[in-house]
Coordinates of C-alpha atoms in Angstrom, one line a residue:
M21 CA -0.2 61.0 -187.9
K22 CA -1.6 59.7 -184.7
L23 CA -3.1 62.6 -182.5
T24 CA -1.8 63.0 -178.7
H25 CA -4.4 62.7 -176.0
T26 CA -4.3 66.6 -175.8
F27 CA -4.8 67.4 -179.2
A28 CA -7.2 64.6 -179.6
A29 CA -9.4 66.4 -176.7
A30 CA -9.1 69.8 -178.2
A31 CA -10.3 68.2 -181.5
F32 CA -13.3 66.6 -179.7
T33 CA -14.1 69.9 -178.2
L34 CA -14.2 71.8 -181.2
T35 CA -16.0 69.4 -183.0
A36 CA -18.6 69.4 -180.1
V37 CA -18.9 73.2 -180.2
A38 CA -19.3 73.3 -183.9
A39 CA -21.9 70.6 -183.8
H40 CA -23.8 72.5 -180.8
A41 CA -23.7 75.6 -183.1
A42 CA -25.0 73.8 -185.7
S43 CA -27.7 72.6 -184.2
V44 CA -28.9 75.9 -182.6
P45 CA -31.9 77.5 -184.4
A46 CA -31.1 80.4 -186.6
F47 CA -32.1 83.7 -184.7
N48 CA -35.5 84.9 -184.8
L49 CA -36.7 87.1 -182.3
D50 CA -40.4 86.2 -182.1
A51 CA -39.7 82.4 -182.2
D52 CA -37.1 82.6 -179.6
V53 CA -39.6 84.7 -177.3
N54 CA -42.6 82.6 -177.7
R55 CA -40.2 79.5 -177.2
A56 CA -38.9 80.9 -173.8
L57 CA -42.6 81.7 -172.9
K58 CA -43.6 78.1 -173.1
T59 CA -40.3 76.6 -172.0
F60 CA -40.4 78.5 -168.8
D61 CA -44.1 78.8 -168.2
V62 CA -44.3 82.7 -168.5
P63 CA -47.6 84.0 -169.4
G64 CA -46.5 87.3 -170.9
M65 CA -43.4 89.1 -171.7
A66 CA -42.3 92.8 -173.3
I67 CA -39.2 93.0 -175.1
A68 CA -37.3 96.5 -176.2
I69 CA -34.1 96.4 -178.2
V70 CA -32.2 99.9 -179.0
K71 CA -29.3 99.9 -181.4
D72 CA -27.2 102.9 -182.5
G73 CA -29.9 105.3 -181.2
K74 CA -32.7 103.7 -182.9
V75 CA -35.4 101.5 -181.4
V76 CA -35.2 98.0 -183.1
T77 CA -38.1 96.7 -181.4
A78 CA -40.5 97.3 -178.5
K79 CA -43.4 95.1 -178.3
G80 CA -45.2 92.3 -176.4
Y81 CA -45.8 88.4 -176.3
G82 CA -48.1 86.1 -174.6
V83 CA -50.9 87.4 -172.3
R84 CA -51.2 89.9 -169.8
K85 CA -53.3 87.7 -167.5
L86 CA -53.4 84.0 -167.4
G87 CA -56.7 82.7 -168.7
E88 CA -57.8 86.0 -170.4
P89 CA -57.0 86.8 -174.0
A90 CA -55.8 90.2 -173.8
P91 CA -52.2 90.5 -175.4
V92 CA -49.3 92.0 -174.0
D93 CA -48.2 95.0 -176.4
G94 CA -45.5 97.7 -176.5
K95 CA -47.5 99.8 -173.9
T96 CA -48.4 97.2 -171.6
L97 CA -47.3 98.1 -168.0
F98 CA -44.8 96.0 -166.0
E99 CA -43.7 96.4 -162.5
I100 CA -39.8 96.7 -163.0
A101 CA -38.9 96.5 -159.2
S102 CA -35.2 97.0 -158.4
N103 CA -34.6 98.6 -162.2
S104 CA -36.1 101.6 -160.5
K105 CA -32.8 102.1 -158.4
A106 CA -31.1 103.5 -161.9
F107 CA -33.9 106.0 -161.8
T108 CA -32.9 107.2 -158.4
A109 CA -29.2 107.1 -159.0
A110 CA -30.1 109.5 -162.1
G111 CA -32.1 111.6 -159.9
L112 CA -29.3 112.1 -157.6
A113 CA -26.9 112.4 -160.5
M114 CA -29.0 115.3 -161.5
L115 CA -28.8 117.1 -158.2
V116 CA -25.1 116.6 -158.4
D117 CA -25.2 118.6 -161.7
Q118 CA -27.3 121.1 -160.1
G119 CA -25.0 121.8 -157.2
K120 CA -27.3 120.8 -154.8
L121 CA -25.5 117.8 -153.4
A122 CA -22.1 116.1 -153.9
W123 CA -21.6 112.3 -154.0
D124 CA -19.4 112.3 -151.1
D125 CA -21.5 114.5 -148.9
P126 CA -22.4 113.0 -145.7
V127 CA -26.2 111.8 -145.8
T128 CA -26.6 113.5 -142.3
K129 CA -25.9 116.8 -144.4
H130 CA -29.1 116.0 -146.2
L131 CA -30.9 114.0 -143.7
P132 CA -30.2 115.1 -140.3
G133 CA -32.1 112.4 -138.6
F134 CA -30.5 109.5 -140.6
Q135 CA -29.0 107.0 -138.2
M136 CA -27.5 103.5 -138.7
Y137 CA -26.7 100.9 -136.0
D138 CA -23.1 102.4 -135.6
S139 CA -22.5 105.9 -134.9
Y140 CA -19.3 105.6 -137.0
V141 CA -21.3 104.6 -140.1
T142 CA -23.6 107.0 -139.6
G143 CA -21.1 109.9 -139.5
Q144 CA -19.3 108.2 -142.6
M145 CA -22.0 107.0 -144.8
T146 CA -22.2 109.3 -147.9
V147 CA -24.5 109.9 -150.6
R148 CA -22.5 107.4 -152.8
D149 CA -22.6 105.0 -150.1
L150 CA -26.2 104.6 -150.4
L151 CA -26.0 103.5 -153.9
T152 CA -23.1 101.3 -153.5
H153 CA -24.2 98.0 -151.4
R154 CA -21.0 98.2 -148.9
S155 CA -22.7 99.7 -145.9
G156 CA -21.9 96.4 -144.0
L157 CA -25.8 95.5 -143.8
G158 CA -26.4 92.0 -144.9
L159 CA -28.0 90.6 -148.0
G160 CA -31.7 92.2 -147.9
A161 CA -31.3 93.2 -144.5
G162 CA -34.5 94.8 -143.2
D163 CA -36.4 94.0 -146.4
L164 CA -39.2 92.7 -144.1
L165 CA -40.2 96.4 -143.3
W166 CA -41.6 96.8 -146.8
W167 CA -41.9 93.2 -148.3
P168 CA -44.6 91.8 -148.6
S169 CA -46.5 94.9 -148.3
T170 CA -46.4 96.4 -144.9
T171 CA -48.0 99.5 -143.2
F172 CA -44.8 101.3 -142.4
S173 CA -44.4 104.6 -144.0
T174 CA -41.3 105.6 -145.7
D175 CA -40.1 107.6 -142.6
E176 CA -40.8 104.8 -140.3
I177 CA -38.5 102.3 -142.2
I178 CA -35.6 104.8 -142.3
A179 CA -35.8 105.5 -138.7
R180 CA -35.7 101.6 -137.9
L181 CA -32.2 101.7 -139.9
R182 CA -30.7 102.3 -136.7
Y183 CA -31.7 98.9 -135.2
V184 CA -30.6 96.8 -138.3
K185 CA -27.2 95.3 -136.9
P186 CA -24.5 95.1 -139.6
A187 CA -23.2 91.9 -140.9
T188 CA -19.6 93.2 -141.8
S189 CA -17.6 96.0 -141.6
F190 CA -18.4 99.3 -143.2
R191 CA -17.2 99.3 -147.0
A192 CA -15.6 95.7 -146.2
S193 CA -17.6 94.0 -149.1
Y194 CA -20.7 93.9 -151.2
A195 CA -24.0 92.8 -150.1
Y196 CA -27.2 93.9 -151.9
D197 CA -29.6 96.0 -149.9
N198 CA -32.9 97.8 -150.8
L199 CA -33.3 100.0 -147.6
L200 CA -30.3 102.5 -148.5
Y201 CA -32.2 103.1 -151.7
I202 CA -35.1 104.1 -149.7
V203 CA -33.0 106.6 -148.2
A204 CA -31.6 108.0 -151.2
G205 CA -35.4 108.5 -152.7
K206 CA -36.3 110.2 -149.5
I207 CA -33.2 112.8 -150.4
I208 CA -34.6 113.2 -153.8
A209 CA -38.1 113.8 -152.6
D210 CA -37.0 116.1 -149.9
K211 CA -35.0 118.3 -152.4
A212 CA -37.9 118.3 -154.9
G213 CA -40.3 119.1 -152.0
K214 CA -42.6 116.6 -153.0
P215 CA -42.9 113.0 -153.1
W216 CA -40.4 110.8 -155.0
G217 CA -42.7 109.5 -157.6
E218 CA -43.8 113.4 -158.5
A219 CA -40.3 114.2 -158.6
I220 CA -39.2 111.7 -160.9
Q221 CA -42.1 112.1 -163.1
E222 CA -41.2 115.7 -163.4
Q223 CA -37.4 115.5 -163.7
I224 CA -37.0 112.5 -165.8
L225 CA -40.3 110.5 -167.0
S226 CA -41.8 113.8 -168.7
P227 CA -38.6 114.8 -170.4
L228 CA -37.8 111.8 -171.8
G229 CA -41.3 111.2 -173.2
M230 CA -42.1 108.2 -170.9
T231 CA -45.8 108.9 -170.9
G232 CA -47.0 105.6 -170.0
T233 CA -44.8 105.0 -167.1
K234 CA -46.5 105.1 -163.5
T235 CA -44.4 105.7 -160.3
S236 CA -46.8 103.6 -158.3
V237 CA -48.5 100.2 -158.3
A238 CA -51.9 102.2 -157.8
E239 CA -51.5 104.4 -160.8
M240 CA -50.7 101.5 -162.8
L241 CA -53.7 99.6 -161.8
A242 CA -55.9 102.6 -162.7
T243 CA -54.9 102.2 -166.7
S244 CA -56.3 100.1 -169.0
D245 CA -53.2 98.2 -170.1
Y246 CA -51.1 96.5 -167.2
S247 CA -50.0 93.3 -166.7
A248 CA -51.1 90.9 -163.9
P249 CA -48.5 89.4 -161.5
H250 CA -47.8 85.6 -161.7
S251 CA -46.0 83.2 -159.4
K252 CA -45.8 79.5 -159.0
I253 CA -48.0 77.9 -156.3
N254 CA -46.9 74.0 -155.9
D255 CA -44.9 74.2 -159.2
R256 CA -48.0 75.7 -161.0
I257 CA -48.4 79.2 -162.6
A258 CA -51.1 81.1 -161.3
V259 CA -52.5 84.7 -160.9
V260 CA -51.5 86.4 -157.9
K261 CA -52.3 89.8 -156.4
P262 CA -50.3 92.8 -157.0
M263 CA -47.9 93.7 -154.0
P264 CA -48.0 97.7 -153.5
V265 CA -44.9 99.1 -152.0
P266 CA -45.4 102.9 -151.8
N267 CA -43.1 103.0 -148.6
A268 CA -40.3 101.7 -150.8
V269 CA -40.5 103.8 -154.2
G270 CA -36.7 104.8 -154.2
A271 CA -35.8 101.2 -154.5
V272 CA -38.8 99.6 -156.5
G273 CA -41.0 102.2 -157.7
I274 CA -41.3 102.4 -161.5
N275 CA -44.0 100.5 -163.5
T276 CA -43.1 100.9 -167.3
N277 CA -43.5 99.3 -170.7
A278 CA -41.4 98.4 -173.5
E279 CA -41.9 101.5 -175.4
D280 CA -40.9 103.9 -172.5
I281 CA -38.0 101.6 -171.4
A282 CA -36.4 101.8 -174.9
R283 CA -36.6 105.6 -174.5
W284 CA -34.7 105.3 -171.2
M285 CA -32.1 103.0 -172.4
T286 CA -31.6 105.3 -175.4
V287 CA -31.0 108.2 -173.2
L288 CA -28.3 106.2 -171.1
L289 CA -26.5 105.1 -174.0
N290 CA -26.4 108.7 -175.2
S291 CA -24.6 109.8 -171.9
G292 CA -27.9 111.6 -170.8
K293 CA -28.3 113.5 -173.9
M294 CA -31.8 113.5 -175.0
D295 CA -33.1 113.8 -178.5
N296 CA -33.7 117.5 -178.4
G297 CA -29.9 117.8 -177.8
K298 CA -30.3 118.8 -174.1
Q299 CA -28.5 116.5 -171.3
L300 CA -30.9 115.0 -168.8
F301 CA -27.9 114.4 -166.8
S302 CA -24.2 115.5 -167.7
A303 CA -21.8 112.8 -169.4
Q304 CA -19.8 113.3 -166.4
Q305 CA -22.6 111.8 -164.3
A306 CA -23.4 109.3 -166.8
A307 CA -19.9 107.8 -166.7
E308 CA -20.0 108.0 -162.7
M309 CA -23.1 105.9 -162.8
W310 CA -21.1 103.3 -165.1
T311 CA -17.8 103.3 -163.1
E312 CA -17.0 100.5 -160.7
Q313 CA -17.7 101.6 -157.0
T314 CA -17.8 97.9 -155.2
P315 CA -16.4 94.6 -156.5
M316 CA -18.7 91.9 -156.4
R317 CA -17.6 88.2 -155.9
I318 CA -17.4 86.4 -159.2
R319 CA -19.0 82.9 -158.8
E320 CA -18.3 79.5 -160.8
P321 CA -21.3 78.5 -163.1
K322 CA -22.3 75.5 -164.2
P323 CA -20.2 74.0 -166.9
A324 CA -22.9 74.2 -169.5
L325 CA -23.3 78.2 -168.6
A326 CA -19.5 78.4 -168.6
A327 CA -19.3 81.4 -171.0
T328 CA -21.3 83.6 -168.9
K329 CA -18.6 83.7 -166.3
P330 CA -17.3 87.4 -166.4
N331 CA -13.9 88.4 -166.2
F332 CA -14.7 91.5 -163.8
Y333 CA -18.1 92.2 -161.8
A334 CA -18.7 95.4 -159.8
Y335 CA -21.7 97.6 -158.9
G336 CA -21.5 101.3 -160.0
L337 CA -24.5 103.6 -159.3
G338 CA -27.8 101.8 -159.8
F339 CA -26.2 99.4 -162.1
Q340 CA -24.1 96.2 -162.1
L341 CA -21.1 96.3 -164.3
R342 CA -19.4 93.2 -165.8
D343 CA -18.3 92.1 -169.3
Y344 CA -19.2 89.5 -171.7
K345 CA -17.4 88.3 -174.9
G346 CA -14.8 91.3 -174.4
R347 CA -17.5 94.0 -174.1
K348 CA -18.5 95.9 -170.8
I349 CA -22.1 95.7 -169.7
A350 CA -24.2 97.7 -167.6
M351 CA -27.3 95.9 -166.3
H352 CA -29.7 95.5 -163.4
G353 CA -32.3 92.8 -162.5
G354 CA -35.5 93.6 -160.7
A355 CA -37.9 91.3 -159.0
L356 CA -41.2 91.7 -157.1
Q357 CA -43.9 89.3 -156.4
G358 CA -45.1 88.2 -159.9
F359 CA -42.9 90.2 -161.9
Y360 CA -39.1 89.7 -163.1
S361 CA -37.3 92.3 -165.4
T362 CA -33.6 92.8 -166.9
V363 CA -32.3 95.9 -168.3
L364 CA -28.9 95.7 -170.1
M365 CA -26.8 97.7 -172.0
V366 CA -23.7 97.4 -173.8
P367 CA -22.2 101.0 -174.3
E368 CA -19.4 99.9 -177.0
E369 CA -22.1 98.6 -179.2
K370 CA -24.9 101.3 -178.4
L371 CA -26.9 98.3 -177.8
G372 CA -29.7 98.1 -174.9
I373 CA -31.8 95.1 -174.3
A374 CA -34.9 95.3 -171.8
I375 CA -37.0 92.1 -171.0
L376 CA -40.1 92.7 -168.7
T377 CA -42.1 89.6 -167.7
N378 CA -45.4 88.9 -165.4
A379 CA -43.7 85.8 -163.9
E380 CA -41.0 84.8 -161.2
N381 CA -38.4 83.3 -163.5
S382 CA -35.2 84.7 -164.2
P383 CA -33.8 81.7 -166.6
A384 CA -36.4 83.0 -169.0
M385 CA -34.9 86.5 -169.3
A386 CA -31.2 85.2 -169.2
S387 CA -31.6 82.7 -171.9
L388 CA -33.1 85.3 -174.1
Y389 CA -30.8 88.4 -173.2
Y390 CA -27.8 85.9 -173.9
R391 CA -29.5 84.7 -177.4
I392 CA -29.9 88.2 -178.3
L393 CA -26.7 89.4 -177.1
D394 CA -24.8 86.9 -179.5
H395 CA -26.6 87.8 -182.2
Y396 CA -25.6 91.5 -182.1
L397 CA -22.2 90.7 -181.1
Q398 CA -21.9 88.3 -184.0
V399 CA -20.4 85.5 -182.0
R400 CA -21.0 81.6 -182.0
P401 CA -24.5 81.1 -180.9
S402 CA -25.6 78.8 -178.3
D403 CA -28.9 77.4 -177.5
W404 CA -29.4 79.3 -174.2
I405 CA -33.0 78.4 -174.0
Q406 CA -32.4 74.5 -173.6
L407 CA -29.0 75.4 -171.6
Y408 CA -31.0 77.6 -168.8
A409 CA -34.2 75.2 -169.0
D410 CA -31.8 72.1 -168.0
Q411 CA -30.1 73.9 -165.2
E412 CA -33.1 75.3 -163.7
A413 CA -34.9 71.8 -163.7
A414 CA -31.6 70.2 -162.1
A415 CA -31.4 73.0 -159.5
H416 CA -34.9 72.5 -158.6
R417 CA -34.8 68.8 -158.3
E418 CA -31.5 69.2 -156.0
E419 CA -33.5 71.6 -153.9
L420 CA -36.4 68.9 -153.6
E421 CA -34.1 66.6 -152.8
R422 CA -32.4 68.5 -150.1
Q423 CA -35.4 69.4 -148.4
G424 CA -36.8 65.6 -148.5
K425 CA -33.6 64.6 -146.8
E426 CA -34.1 67.3 -144.1
H427 CA -37.3 66.2 -143.6
T428 CA -36.6 62.5 -143.3
A429 CA -33.6 63.3 -141.1
R430 CA -35.7 65.0 -138.3
A431 CA -36.5 63.5 -134.7
V432 CA -40.1 62.3 -135.8
A433 CA -40.7 61.0 -132.1
S434 CA -39.8 64.3 -130.5
K435 CA -42.3 66.5 -129.0
P436 CA -42.4 70.3 -128.1
S437 CA -40.9 70.9 -124.6
L438 CA -44.3 73.1 -123.7
P439 CA -47.8 72.8 -123.9
L440 CA -48.7 74.5 -127.3
A441 CA -50.6 77.0 -125.6
S442 CA -47.3 78.3 -123.9
Y443 CA -45.8 79.2 -127.1
N444 CA -48.8 81.7 -127.6
G445 CA -48.3 85.6 -127.3
E446 CA -46.7 88.5 -128.5
Y447 CA -43.1 88.7 -129.4
E448 CA -41.0 91.5 -130.7
D449 CA -38.1 92.3 -132.4
A450 CA -36.1 95.3 -132.3
W451 CA -36.1 96.4 -136.1
Y452 CA -39.1 94.8 -137.4
G453 CA -41.6 95.1 -134.0
K454 CA -44.4 92.7 -133.0
I455 CA -45.7 89.3 -134.2
S456 CA -48.2 87.2 -132.3
I457 CA -48.8 83.7 -132.0
R458 CA -52.2 82.6 -130.9
E459 CA -55.0 79.6 -131.4
E460 CA -57.4 80.1 -134.0
G461 CA -59.8 77.4 -134.9
G462 CA -57.9 74.9 -132.9
R463 CA -54.4 75.8 -135.0
Q464 CA -51.5 78.1 -133.7
V465 CA -51.5 80.9 -136.2
M466 CA -48.5 83.2 -136.3
R467 CA -49.1 86.9 -137.6
F468 CA -46.7 90.0 -138.4
E469 CA -48.5 92.6 -136.8
R470 CA -47.3 95.5 -139.6
T471 CA -47.6 92.5 -142.7
P472 CA -51.3 92.2 -143.2
D473 CA -50.5 89.1 -145.5
L474 CA -47.8 87.7 -143.6
S475 CA -50.0 85.1 -141.4
G476 CA -49.8 81.3 -141.4
E477 CA -50.2 78.2 -139.2
L478 CA -47.5 76.7 -137.2
E479 CA -47.0 72.7 -137.3
H480 CA -44.5 70.8 -135.4
F481 CA -41.0 70.0 -137.2
Q482 CA -39.2 68.6 -134.3
H483 CA -38.2 69.5 -130.8
D484 CA -38.9 73.3 -130.2
T485 CA -38.7 73.8 -133.9
F486 CA -41.9 74.5 -136.0
I487 CA -42.7 75.4 -139.6
V488 CA -45.0 78.4 -140.5
R489 CA -47.0 77.6 -143.6
W490 CA -47.9 81.2 -144.9
R491 CA -51.7 81.2 -145.9
E492 CA -50.4 83.2 -149.1
R493 CA -49.1 80.3 -150.8
N494 CA -47.4 82.2 -153.8
F495 CA -44.9 83.5 -151.4
N496 CA -42.8 80.2 -151.7
A497 CA -41.3 81.4 -148.2
D498 CA -42.3 78.9 -145.6
A499 CA -39.9 79.1 -142.4
Y500 CA -38.6 77.5 -139.6
V501 CA -39.6 78.9 -136.2
T502 CA -37.5 77.7 -133.4
F503 CA -37.7 78.6 -129.9
A504 CA -35.0 78.8 -127.2
L505 CA -35.8 78.3 -123.4
N506 CA -34.5 79.8 -120.2
P507 CA -33.4 77.4 -117.4
D508 CA -36.8 78.0 -115.8
G509 CA -38.6 76.8 -119.0
S510 CA -39.7 80.0 -119.9
I511 CA -39.1 81.3 -123.8
E512 CA -36.0 83.3 -124.2
R513 CA -36.2 84.2 -127.8
M514 CA -37.6 82.8 -131.3
K515 CA -35.6 82.6 -134.5
M516 CA -36.9 82.1 -137.9
A517 CA -35.2 80.8 -141.3
P518 CA -36.3 80.2 -144.5
I519 CA -36.9 76.4 -145.5
S520 CA -36.0 76.5 -149.1
T521 CA -32.7 78.2 -150.7
E522 CA -35.1 79.3 -153.5
T523 CA -37.1 81.5 -151.1
D524 CA -36.4 85.1 -152.0
F525 CA -33.9 86.9 -149.8
S526 CA -36.2 89.8 -149.3
Y527 CA -38.0 87.4 -146.6
D528 CA -35.0 88.1 -144.4
F529 CA -36.3 85.8 -141.5
R530 CA -32.7 84.8 -140.5
D531 CA -32.2 88.5 -139.4
L532 CA -35.1 88.6 -136.6
N533 CA -34.4 88.1 -133.2
F534 CA -37.8 87.9 -131.4
T535 CA -38.4 87.9 -127.4
P536 CA -41.5 87.5 -125.4
T537 CA -43.0 90.9 -124.7
R538 CA -43.8 91.7 -121.2
H539 CA -47.3 90.6 -121.8
S540 CA -46.9 87.7 -123.7
G541 CA -48.5 84.5 -122.8
A542 CA -45.5 82.3 -123.5
G543 CA -44.5 80.5 -120.1
R544 CA -43.0 77.7 -118.5
N545 CA -44.0 74.4 -118.4
P546 CA -46.3 73.9 -115.5

């Protein structure tokens, strides 16, 4: 019988899928991880898997530091960045259990000096709102107050929230932020009468036996078994210096290892119950943390990754919530300079997967957790490592091509409106504060006053737009710097924007609006 076009297409698709499945190597965790390390140029990684209350694996792969032989093991510490948010959420959940606060208490009840840009939002913001990314702040708004390492204190960061303008209406939509988790961490510290790190150590880490976990980069560096951070510089992996963030611990403060993160996932999957039968936090609060609070936009993946598209996507309290192959997943990612991590749990299967890496590469983690998920959920396997490698390479090529076209299209013959010296001086933004532009060694150098590592040379791009090339090349965050002039030729303001779409959103240059200070040397064209 002759097949119709529809049936022929279906038959071809099934044949192609079957052929792909047949070509996928059999699941072998060690082989898969080592392949991912090589494919994505990641020096070291730690993997923890728990299933049905048992630790299946908690071990390391690769090396702690490129160029040195010391291997990653189950006790090697990694910065896990935003996977710390779950610890802050759990700390607040414990305070709810103790009756010391309620999720829907106004923040001002516990932090009387708390203030947002809008007075209405200040009064209406609840403890729950601090954790759910629906405050109206834009993506990563205000992150330059702590990223890269700054000299602002936690209290200074919280005080400067009142100057950060919202991007949307209060509770109107999801936009990921870090500053409000810093506020949440401050509540925990105030209730405990001690710093966030000490409170989390006493209330969560010690009861769970997470004896290796540290709550600051300084503590991690004082141990003998920790991983060095690695970033790409000109597309080549390199060791970079750690980025201490003691002022942002409520959002990014945990440094842990495979063995300890396995204990954390076990108690989460057991609704807060510890091995001794006691509740770290109640089952009611465990459920609350994994209950959808803020809807998240579902984006269409590239065709090769179509199977990763969720049917629902939302943020809970310290966790992203979605589905895969009919199962609910609670997960989160973490990124700091030189470190990426993922913690993922499938409650229905009592399955937890944690991947800690010492490089900035999310496809390496995604390819592995889908590989592990497919194995434990017993679904048709895909060669996720190859699929993600192909997508990463294609996306990077597209970005380089886009930048190339932008560079070619610029007005090459244009010149700045003013002599270069006229752009020198101090500029101030309402929430960040001051930066300076001065001549140093014959070059114009921009410096962020409260961010020691954020300095770079300006080069002319076109008209009154320059590019700042940061001296710390691992930032991968070079930015456009554009000046606007008043009618009399003096400088009215200066704005910034990242050059690359691959720049981490925490370099929120787009939110800055600098104006010359009264003592600025910026002036008119004589």
